[in-house]
């Protein structure tokens, strides 16, 4: 009974947070509603016994992705009037894409019900060991059957990180305000700026 109540509570909060994420006029509020949706989705994963996925939702999506979104939105000077104008301008295209996706869903479900599609069946070769936890089963499967795919995903993320660093890198030689210590040490004292402390009423000698 408690699990059923928790399921309906988390499911309702996920749907409500998703709707408010889309409908909110303030981008910062949208990101906060998205974080709330991630938390409730993690609660659903815990109810399903997938504590590893719940931990990923909290650590990766809430702790990194959503916070990054929040920082970007808060640092950017977003013009709400321009955003609304762009939304109205692209609204017909969004409706067309939504109708295409809806048609694909209807055709796919209809083909499945008609028997035209055959879904794969589990062979049981990678069945979990119920004596171990969910995290131990996922780790054993990742580092045995899918080790090369896992390493390839890590390399792709590494390349993406290097690309982001290269795109945001600034050349120190051309950066405004950069100090050339060697040039300062080797400066000619005759060409250097001198600090004068004249008394009141005497002025400064040029």
PDB file of N, CA and C in Angstrom, residues 82-172:
ATOM      1  N   UNK A  82      12.339  38.811 -26.948  1.00  0.00           N
ATOM      2  CA  UNK A  82      12.879  38.150 -28.134  1.00  0.00           C
ATOM      3  C   UNK A  82      12.617  36.643 -28.092  1.00  0.00           C
ATOM      4  N   UNK A  83      12.671  36.057 -26.902  1.00  0.00           N
ATOM      5  CA  UNK A  83      12.410  34.631 -26.776  1.00  0.00           C
ATOM      6  C   UNK A  83      10.964  34.310 -27.146  1.00  0.00           C
ATOM      7  N   UNK A  84      10.025  35.136 -26.678  1.00  0.00           N
ATOM      8  CA  UNK A  84       8.616  34.901 -27.014  1.00  0.00           C
ATOM      9  C   UNK A  84       8.380  35.086 -28.505  1.00  0.00           C
ATOM     10  N   UNK A  85       9.065  36.064 -29.105  1.00  0.00           N
ATOM     11  CA  UNK A  85       8.916  36.263 -30.552  1.00  0.00           C
ATOM     12  C   UNK A  85       9.446  35.052 -31.320  1.00  0.00           C
ATOM     13  N   UNK A  86      10.575  34.501 -30.875  1.00  0.00           N
ATOM     14  CA  UNK A  86      11.092  33.307 -31.524  1.00  0.00           C
ATOM     15  C   UNK A  86      10.195  32.109 -31.335  1.00  0.00           C
ATOM     16  N   UNK A  87       9.563  32.013 -30.157  1.00  0.00           N
ATOM     17  CA  UNK A  87       8.635  30.908 -29.910  1.00  0.00           C
ATOM     18  C   UNK A  87       7.434  30.983 -30.847  1.00  0.00           C
ATOM     19  N   UNK A  88       6.886  32.172 -31.000  1.00  0.00           N
ATOM     20  CA  UNK A  88       5.728  32.331 -31.895  1.00  0.00           C
ATOM     21  C   UNK A  88       6.134  32.083 -33.344  1.00  0.00           C
ATOM     22  N   UNK A  89       7.336  32.495 -33.710  1.00  0.00           N
ATOM     23  CA  UNK A  89       7.810  32.314 -35.082  1.00  0.00           C
ATOM     24  C   UNK A  89       7.981  30.830 -35.424  1.00  0.00           C
ATOM     25  N   UNK A  90       8.505  30.038 -34.476  1.00  0.00           N
ATOM     26  CA  UNK A  90       8.776  28.620 -34.724  1.00  0.00           C
ATOM     27  C   UNK A  90       7.641  27.709 -34.263  1.00  0.00           C
ATOM     28  N   UNK A  91       6.528  28.281 -33.826  1.00  0.00           N
ATOM     29  CA  UNK A  91       5.417  27.464 -33.343  1.00  0.00           C
ATOM     30  C   UNK A  91       4.840  26.540 -34.428  1.00  0.00           C
ATOM     31  N   UNK A  92       4.618  26.998 -35.663  1.00  0.00           N
ATOM     32  CA  UNK A  92       4.107  26.069 -36.699  1.00  0.00           C
ATOM     33  C   UNK A  92       5.046  24.905 -36.973  1.00  0.00           C
ATOM     34  N   UNK A  93       6.355  25.164 -36.974  1.00  0.00           N
ATOM     35  CA  UNK A  93       7.312  24.078 -37.186  1.00  0.00           C
ATOM     36  C   UNK A  93       7.261  23.071 -36.045  1.00  0.00           C
ATOM     37  N   UNK A  94       7.119  23.557 -34.811  1.00  0.00           N
ATOM     38  CA  UNK A  94       7.015  22.653 -33.666  1.00  0.00           C
ATOM     39  C   UNK A  94       5.765  21.789 -33.738  1.00  0.00           C
ATOM     40  N   UNK A  95       4.650  22.390 -34.153  1.00  0.00           N
ATOM     41  CA  UNK A  95       3.408  21.615 -34.303  1.00  0.00           C
ATOM     42  C   UNK A  95       3.572  20.553 -35.379  1.00  0.00           C
ATOM     43  N   UNK A  96       4.231  20.894 -36.493  1.00  0.00           N
ATOM     44  CA  UNK A  96       4.434  19.919 -37.576  1.00  0.00           C
ATOM     45  C   UNK A  96       5.291  18.750 -37.101  1.00  0.00           C
ATOM     46  N   UNK A  97       6.370  19.033 -36.359  1.00  0.00           N
ATOM     47  CA  UNK A  97       7.226  17.964 -35.841  1.00  0.00           C
ATOM     48  C   UNK A  97       6.460  17.100 -34.842  1.00  0.00           C
ATOM     49  N   UNK A  98       5.649  17.729 -33.993  1.00  0.00           N
ATOM     50  CA  UNK A  98       4.858  16.964 -33.026  1.00  0.00           C
ATOM     51  C   UNK A  98       3.863  16.041 -33.739  1.00  0.00           C
ATOM     52  N   UNK A  99       3.233  16.510 -34.810  1.00  0.00           N
ATOM     53  CA  UNK A  99       2.298  15.666 -35.558  1.00  0.00           C
ATOM     54  C   UNK A  99       3.015  14.496 -36.232  1.00  0.00           C
ATOM     55  N   UNK A 100       4.227  14.748 -36.747  1.00  0.00           N
ATOM     56  CA  UNK A 100       5.005  13.656 -37.361  1.00  0.00           C
ATOM     57  C   UNK A 100       5.354  12.592 -36.328  1.00  0.00           C
ATOM     58  N   UNK A 101       5.797  13.019 -35.154  1.00  0.00           N
ATOM     59  CA  UNK A 101       6.123  12.061 -34.090  1.00  0.00           C
ATOM     60  C   UNK A 101       4.883  11.297 -33.632  1.00  0.00           C
ATOM     61  N   UNK A 102       3.750  11.975 -33.541  1.00  0.00           N
ATOM     62  CA  UNK A 102       2.507  11.306 -33.160  1.00  0.00           C
ATOM     63  C   UNK A 102       2.101  10.274 -34.203  1.00  0.00           C
ATOM     64  N   UNK A 103       2.250  10.619 -35.488  1.00  0.00           N
ATOM     65  CA  UNK A 103       1.924   9.662 -36.552  1.00  0.00           C
ATOM     66  C   UNK A 103       2.844   8.437 -36.494  1.00  0.00           C
ATOM     67  N   UNK A 104       4.133   8.658 -36.191  1.00  0.00           N
ATOM     68  CA  UNK A 104       5.051   7.527 -36.071  1.00  0.00           C
ATOM     69  C   UNK A 104       4.663   6.629 -34.904  1.00  0.00           C
ATOM     70  N   UNK A 105       4.272   7.217 -33.792  1.00  0.00           N
ATOM     71  CA  UNK A 105       3.843   6.412 -32.653  1.00  0.00           C
ATOM     72  C   UNK A 105       2.596   5.603 -32.979  1.00  0.00           C
ATOM     73  N   UNK A 106       1.630   6.236 -33.636  1.00  0.00           N
ATOM     74  CA  UNK A 106       0.385   5.528 -33.985  1.00  0.00           C
ATOM     75  C   UNK A 106       0.669   4.391 -34.956  1.00  0.00           C
ATOM     76  N   UNK A 107       1.501   4.646 -35.974  1.00  0.00           N
ATOM     77  CA  UNK A 107       1.833   3.593 -36.941  1.00  0.00           C
ATOM     78  C   UNK A 107       2.616   2.459 -36.276  1.00  0.00           C
ATOM     79  N   UNK A 108       3.550   2.809 -35.388  1.00  0.00           N
ATOM     80  CA  UNK A 108       4.325   1.770 -34.715  1.00  0.00           C
ATOM     81  C   UNK A 108       3.469   0.899 -33.819  1.00  0.00           C
ATOM     82  N   UNK A 109       2.588   1.520 -33.022  1.00  0.00           N
ATOM     83  CA  UNK A 109       1.708   0.740 -32.145  1.00  0.00           C
ATOM     84  C   UNK A 109       0.729  -0.099 -32.958  1.00  0.00           C
ATOM     85  N   UNK A 110       0.216   0.490 -34.060  1.00  0.00           N
ATOM     86  CA  UNK A 110      -0.691  -0.280 -34.921  1.00  0.00           C
ATOM     87  C   UNK A 110      -0.004  -1.468 -35.566  1.00  0.00           C
ATOM     88  N   UNK A 111       1.242  -1.274 -36.031  1.00  0.00           N
ATOM     89  CA  UNK A 111       1.976  -2.396 -36.635  1.00  0.00           C
ATOM     90  C   UNK A 111       2.297  -3.464 -35.603  1.00  0.00           C
ATOM     91  N   UNK A 112       2.580  -3.071 -34.372  1.00  0.00           N
ATOM     92  CA  UNK A 112       2.864  -4.051 -33.329  1.00  0.00           C
ATOM     93  C   UNK A 112       1.624  -4.857 -32.977  1.00  0.00           C
ATOM     94  N   UNK A 113       0.485  -4.184 -32.878  1.00  0.00           N
ATOM     95  CA  UNK A 113      -0.759  -4.889 -32.566  1.00  0.00           C
ATOM     96  C   UNK A 113      -1.199  -5.791 -33.707  1.00  0.00           C
ATOM     97  N   UNK A 114      -0.876  -5.420 -34.944  1.00  0.00           N
ATOM     98  CA  UNK A 114      -1.265  -6.238 -36.096  1.00  0.00           C
ATOM     99  C   UNK A 114      -0.344  -7.430 -36.307  1.00  0.00           C
ATOM    100  N   UNK A 115       0.768  -7.472 -35.576  1.00  0.00           N
ATOM    101  CA  UNK A 115       1.691  -8.594 -35.717  1.00  0.00           C
ATOM    102  C   UNK A 115       2.751  -8.398 -36.781  1.00  0.00           C
ATOM    103  N   UNK A 116       2.857  -7.203 -37.340  1.00  0.00           N
ATOM    104  CA  UNK A 116       3.856  -6.962 -38.373  1.00  0.00           C
ATOM    105  C   UNK A 116       5.250  -6.781 -37.800  1.00  0.00           C
ATOM    106  N   UNK A 117       5.346  -6.483 -36.523  1.00  0.00           N
ATOM    107  CA  UNK A 117       6.638  -6.302 -35.864  1.00  0.00           C
ATOM    108  C   UNK A 117       6.852  -7.415 -34.852  1.00  0.00           C
ATOM    109  N   UNK A 118       8.058  -7.897 -34.791  1.00  0.00           N
ATOM    110  CA  UNK A 118       8.426  -8.920 -33.819  1.00  0.00           C
ATOM    111  C   UNK A 118       9.532  -8.370 -32.928  1.00  0.00           C
ATOM    112  N   UNK A 119       9.225  -8.262 -31.649  1.00  0.00           N
ATOM    113  CA  UNK A 119      10.198  -7.753 -30.699  1.00  0.00           C
ATOM    114  C   UNK A 119      11.117  -8.873 -30.235  1.00  0.00           C
ATOM    115  N   UNK A 120      12.339  -8.500 -29.898  1.00  0.00           N
ATOM    116  CA  UNK A 120      13.291  -9.491 -29.408  1.00  0.00           C
ATOM    117  C   UNK A 120      12.892 -10.033 -28.048  1.00  0.00           C
ATOM    118  N   UNK A 121      13.246 -11.247 -27.788  1.00  0.00           N
ATOM    119  CA  UNK A 121      12.948 -11.895 -26.513  1.00  0.00           C
ATOM    120  C   UNK A 121      14.244 -12.128 -25.748  1.00  0.00           C
ATOM    121  N   UNK A 122      14.143 -12.043 -24.459  1.00  0.00           N
ATOM    122  CA  UNK A 122      15.322 -12.233 -23.611  1.00  0.00           C
ATOM    123  C   UNK A 122      15.722 -13.705 -23.582  1.00  0.00           C
ATOM    124  N   UNK A 123      17.017 -13.960 -23.738  1.00  0.00           N
ATOM    125  CA  UNK A 123      17.523 -15.335 -23.709  1.00  0.00           C
ATOM    126  C   UNK A 123      17.877 -15.788 -22.302  1.00  0.00           C
ATOM    127  N   UNK A 124      18.029 -14.851 -21.392  1.00  0.00           N
ATOM    128  CA  UNK A 124      18.407 -15.208 -20.028  1.00  0.00           C
ATOM    129  C   UNK A 124      19.896 -15.356 -19.833  1.00  0.00           C
ATOM    130  N   UNK A 125      20.690 -15.072 -20.880  1.00  0.00           N
ATOM    131  CA  UNK A 125      22.140 -15.236 -20.757  1.00  0.00           C
ATOM    132  C   UNK A 125      22.733 -14.219 -19.787  1.00  0.00           C
ATOM    133  N   UNK A 126      22.146 -13.033 -19.745  1.00  0.00           N
ATOM    134  CA  UNK A 126      22.654 -11.978 -18.859  1.00  0.00           C
ATOM    135  C   UNK A 126      21.703 -11.718 -17.700  1.00  0.00           C
ATOM    136  N   UNK A 127      21.076 -12.759 -17.227  1.00  0.00           N
ATOM    137  CA  UNK A 127      20.136 -12.612 -16.115  1.00  0.00           C
ATOM    138  C   UNK A 127      20.873 -12.174 -14.860  1.00  0.00           C
ATOM    139  N   UNK A 128      20.298 -11.268 -14.091  1.00  0.00           N
ATOM    140  CA  UNK A 128      20.997 -10.788 -12.893  1.00  0.00           C
ATOM    141  C   UNK A 128      21.060 -11.849 -11.814  1.00  0.00           C
ATOM    142  N   UNK A 129      22.086 -11.734 -10.997  1.00  0.00           N
ATOM    143  CA  UNK A 129      22.243 -12.599  -9.842  1.00  0.00           C
ATOM    144  C   UNK A 129      21.525 -11.936  -8.669  1.00  0.00           C
ATOM    145  N   UNK A 130      20.427 -12.529  -8.247  1.00  0.00           N
ATOM    146  CA  UNK A 130      19.605 -11.901  -7.213  1.00  0.00           C
ATOM    147  C   UNK A 130      20.278 -11.912  -5.848  1.00  0.00           C
ATOM    148  N   UNK A 131      21.386 -12.646  -5.726  1.00  0.00           N
ATOM    149  CA  UNK A 131      22.122 -12.623  -4.465  1.00  0.00           C
ATOM    150  C   UNK A 131      22.951 -11.358  -4.326  1.00  0.00           C
ATOM    151  N   UNK A 132      23.167 -10.637  -5.446  1.00  0.00           N
ATOM    152  CA  UNK A 132      23.947  -9.409  -5.428  1.00  0.00           C
ATOM    153  C   UNK A 132      23.027  -8.212  -5.630  1.00  0.00           C
ATOM    154  N   UNK A 133      23.584  -7.030  -5.360  1.00  0.00           N
ATOM    155  CA  UNK A 133      22.798  -5.809  -5.510  1.00  0.00           C
ATOM    156  C   UNK A 133      22.703  -5.410  -6.975  1.00  0.00           C
ATOM    157  N   UNK A 134      21.844  -4.436  -7.240  1.00  0.00           N
ATOM    158  CA  UNK A 134      21.666  -3.954  -8.606  1.00  0.00           C
ATOM    159  C   UNK A 134      22.944  -3.332  -9.151  1.00  0.00           C
ATOM    160  N   UNK A 135      23.680  -2.607  -8.311  1.00  0.00           N
ATOM    161  CA  UNK A 135      24.922  -1.960  -8.745  1.00  0.00           C
ATOM    162  C   UNK A 135      25.972  -2.999  -9.095  1.00  0.00           C
ATOM    163  N   UNK A 136      26.072  -4.068  -8.302  1.00  0.00           N
ATOM    164  CA  UNK A 136      27.053  -5.118  -8.584  1.00  0.00           C
ATOM    165  C   UNK A 136      26.737  -5.841  -9.888  1.00  0.00           C
ATOM    166  N   UNK A 137      25.468  -6.075 -10.158  1.00  0.00           N
ATOM    167  CA  UNK A 137      25.084  -6.729 -11.410  1.00  0.00           C
ATOM    168  C   UNK A 137      25.399  -5.862 -12.623  1.00  0.00           C
ATOM    169  N   UNK A 138      25.094  -4.557 -12.522  1.00  0.00           N
ATOM    170  CA  UNK A 138      25.378  -3.653 -13.643  1.00  0.00           C
ATOM    171  C   UNK A 138      26.882  -3.536 -13.861  1.00  0.00           C
ATOM    172  N   UNK A 139      27.664  -3.421 -12.785  1.00  0.00           N
ATOM    173  CA  UNK A 139      29.115  -3.343 -12.920  1.00  0.00           C
ATOM    174  C   UNK A 139      29.714  -4.585 -13.547  1.00  0.00           C
ATOM    175  N   UNK A 140      29.233  -5.763 -13.123  1.00  0.00           N
ATOM    176  CA  UNK A 140      29.743  -7.009 -13.701  1.00  0.00           C
ATOM    177  C   UNK A 140      29.405  -7.117 -15.184  1.00  0.00           C
ATOM    178  N   UNK A 141      28.224  -6.633 -15.575  1.00  0.00           N
ATOM    179  CA  UNK A 141      27.827  -6.697 -16.979  1.00  0.00           C
ATOM    180  C   UNK A 141      28.580  -5.672 -17.820  1.00  0.00           C
ATOM    181  N   UNK A 142      28.781  -4.475 -17.272  1.00  0.00           N
ATOM    182  CA  UNK A 142      29.473  -3.430 -18.024  1.00  0.00           C
ATOM    183  C   UNK A 142      30.926  -3.800 -18.290  1.00  0.00           C
ATOM    184  N   UNK A 143      31.594  -4.329 -17.282  1.00  0.00           N
ATOM    185  CA  UNK A 143      33.024  -4.598 -17.413  1.00  0.00           C
ATOM    186  C   UNK A 143      33.332  -6.006 -17.909  1.00  0.00           C
ATOM    187  N   UNK A 144      32.312  -6.695 -18.413  1.00  0.00           N
ATOM    188  CA  UNK A 144      32.556  -8.010 -19.017  1.00  0.00           C
ATOM    189  C   UNK A 144      32.030  -8.049 -20.447  1.00  0.00           C
ATOM    190  N   UNK A 145      30.729  -7.953 -20.616  1.00  0.00           N
ATOM    191  CA  UNK A 145      30.119  -8.060 -21.940  1.00  0.00           C
ATOM    192  C   UNK A 145      30.264  -6.783 -22.756  1.00  0.00           C
ATOM    193  N   UNK A 146      30.194  -5.618 -22.088  1.00  0.00           N
ATOM    194  CA  UNK A 146      30.147  -4.335 -22.800  1.00  0.00           C
ATOM    195  C   UNK A 146      31.357  -3.473 -22.475  1.00  0.00           C
ATOM    196  N   UNK A 147      32.513  -4.097 -22.215  1.00  0.00           N
ATOM    197  CA  UNK A 147      33.688  -3.337 -21.811  1.00  0.00           C
ATOM    198  C   UNK A 147      34.184  -2.434 -22.942  1.00  0.00           C
ATOM    199  N   UNK A 148      34.168  -2.915 -24.188  1.00  0.00           N
ATOM    200  CA  UNK A 148      34.675  -2.099 -25.305  1.00  0.00           C
ATOM    201  C   UNK A 148      33.731  -0.930 -25.603  1.00  0.00           C
ATOM    202  N   UNK A 149      32.431  -1.175 -25.534  1.00  0.00           N
ATOM    203  CA  UNK A 149      31.467  -0.088 -25.740  1.00  0.00           C
ATOM    204  C   UNK A 149      31.599   0.945 -24.620  1.00  0.00           C
ATOM    205  N   UNK A 150      31.816   0.484 -23.403  1.00  0.00           N
ATOM    206  CA  UNK A 150      31.986   1.386 -22.262  1.00  0.00           C
ATOM    207  C   UNK A 150      33.226   2.247 -22.425  1.00  0.00           C
ATOM    208  N   UNK A 151      34.324   1.642 -22.867  1.00  0.00           N
ATOM    209  CA  UNK A 151      35.559   2.401 -23.091  1.00  0.00           C
ATOM    210  C   UNK A 151      35.398   3.381 -24.252  1.00  0.00           C
ATOM    211  N   UNK A 152      34.679   2.966 -25.305  1.00  0.00           N
ATOM    212  CA  UNK A 152      34.437   3.874 -26.437  1.00  0.00           C
ATOM    213  C   UNK A 152      33.621   5.088 -25.999  1.00  0.00           C
ATOM    214  N   UNK A 153      32.629   4.866 -25.145  1.00  0.00           N
ATOM    215  CA  UNK A 153      31.842   5.994 -24.633  1.00  0.00           C
ATOM    216  C   UNK A 153      32.716   6.940 -23.816  1.00  0.00           C
ATOM    217  N   UNK A 154      33.645   6.395 -23.033  1.00  0.00           N
ATOM    218  CA  UNK A 154      34.563   7.239 -22.275  1.00  0.00           C
ATOM    219  C   UNK A 154      35.467   8.061 -23.179  1.00  0.00           C
ATOM    220  N   UNK A 155      35.945   7.462 -24.281  1.00  0.00           N
ATOM    221  CA  UNK A 155      36.784   8.203 -25.228  1.00  0.00           C
ATOM    222  C   UNK A 155      36.001   9.321 -25.909  1.00  0.00           C
ATOM    223  N   UNK A 156      34.738   9.051 -26.240  1.00  0.00           N
ATOM    224  CA  UNK A 156      33.906  10.083 -26.871  1.00  0.00           C
ATOM    225  C   UNK A 156      33.719  11.263 -25.915  1.00  0.00           C
ATOM    226  N   UNK A 157      33.469  10.969 -24.639  1.00  0.00           N
ATOM    227  CA  UNK A 157      33.329  12.046 -23.658  1.00  0.00           C
ATOM    228  C   UNK A 157      34.642  12.808 -23.484  1.00  0.00           C
ATOM    229  N   UNK A 158      35.767  12.103 -23.543  1.00  0.00           N
ATOM    230  CA  UNK A 158      37.066  12.766 -23.441  1.00  0.00           C
ATOM    231  C   UNK A 158      37.294  13.704 -24.617  1.00  0.00           C
ATOM    232  N   UNK A 159      36.952  13.259 -25.836  1.00  0.00           N
ATOM    233  CA  UNK A 159      37.098  14.107 -27.017  1.00  0.00           C
ATOM    234  C   UNK A 159      36.182  15.334 -26.909  1.00  0.00           C
ATOM    235  N   UNK A 160      34.957  15.126 -26.416  1.00  0.00           N
ATOM    236  CA  UNK A 160      34.042  16.262 -26.247  1.00  0.00           C
ATOM    237  C   UNK A 160      34.591  17.262 -25.240  1.00  0.00           C
ATOM    238  N   UNK A 161      35.197  16.775 -24.153  1.00  0.00           N
ATOM    239  CA  UNK A 161      35.784  17.679 -23.154  1.00  0.00           C
ATOM    240  C   UNK A 161      36.952  18.457 -23.739  1.00  0.00           C
ATOM    241  N   UNK A 162      37.811  17.772 -24.506  1.00  0.00           N
ATOM    242  CA  UNK A 162      38.948  18.460 -25.133  1.00  0.00           C
ATOM    243  C   UNK A 162      38.446  19.507 -26.137  1.00  0.00           C
ATOM    244  N   UNK A 163      37.406  19.168 -26.907  1.00  0.00           N
ATOM    245  CA  UNK A 163      36.841  20.133 -27.850  1.00  0.00           C
ATOM    246  C   UNK A 163      36.294  21.361 -27.152  1.00  0.00           C
ATOM    247  N   UNK A 164      35.612  21.169 -26.011  1.00  0.00           N
ATOM    248  CA  UNK A 164      35.097  22.321 -25.261  1.00  0.00           C
ATOM    249  C   UNK A 164      36.229  23.192 -24.733  1.00  0.00           C
ATOM    250  N   UNK A 165      37.321  22.569 -24.281  1.00  0.00           N
ATOM    251  CA  UNK A 165      38.461  23.338 -23.779  1.00  0.00           C
ATOM    252  C   UNK A 165      39.108  24.131 -24.910  1.00  0.00           C
ATOM    253  N   UNK A 166      39.244  23.507 -26.086  1.00  0.00           N
ATOM    254  CA  UNK A 166      39.866  24.192 -27.224  1.00  0.00           C
ATOM    255  C   UNK A 166      39.006  25.364 -27.682  1.00  0.00           C
ATOM    256  N   UNK A 167      37.685  25.182 -27.694  1.00  0.00           N
ATOM    257  CA  UNK A 167      36.795  26.253 -28.151  1.00  0.00           C
ATOM    258  C   UNK A 167      36.795  27.442 -27.197  1.00  0.00           C
ATOM    259  N   UNK A 168      36.951  27.170 -25.908  1.00  0.00           N
ATOM    260  CA  UNK A 168      36.911  28.256 -24.920  1.00  0.00           C
ATOM    261  C   UNK A 168      38.289  28.760 -24.532  1.00  0.00           C
ATOM    262  N   UNK A 169      39.349  28.199 -25.111  1.00  0.00           N
ATOM    263  CA  UNK A 169      40.712  28.617 -24.750  1.00  0.00           C
ATOM    264  C   UNK A 169      41.011  29.998 -25.311  1.00  0.00           C
ATOM    265  N   UNK A 170      41.666  30.805 -24.513  1.00  0.00           N
ATOM    266  CA  UNK A 170      42.063  32.148 -24.919  1.00  0.00           C
ATOM    267  C   UNK A 170      43.576  32.239 -24.930  1.00  0.00           C
ATOM    268  N   UNK A 171      44.081  32.853 -25.978  1.00  0.00           N
ATOM    269  CA  UNK A 171      45.529  33.041 -26.076  1.00  0.00           C
ATOM    270  C   UNK A 171      45.952  34.132 -25.107  1.00  0.00           C
ATOM    271  N   UNK A 172      46.852  33.789 -24.186  1.00  0.00           N
ATOM    272  CA  UNK A 172      47.269  34.758 -23.173  1.00  0.00           C
ATOM    273  C   UNK A 172      48.009  35.942 -23.766  1.00  0.00           C
TER     274      UNK A 172
END
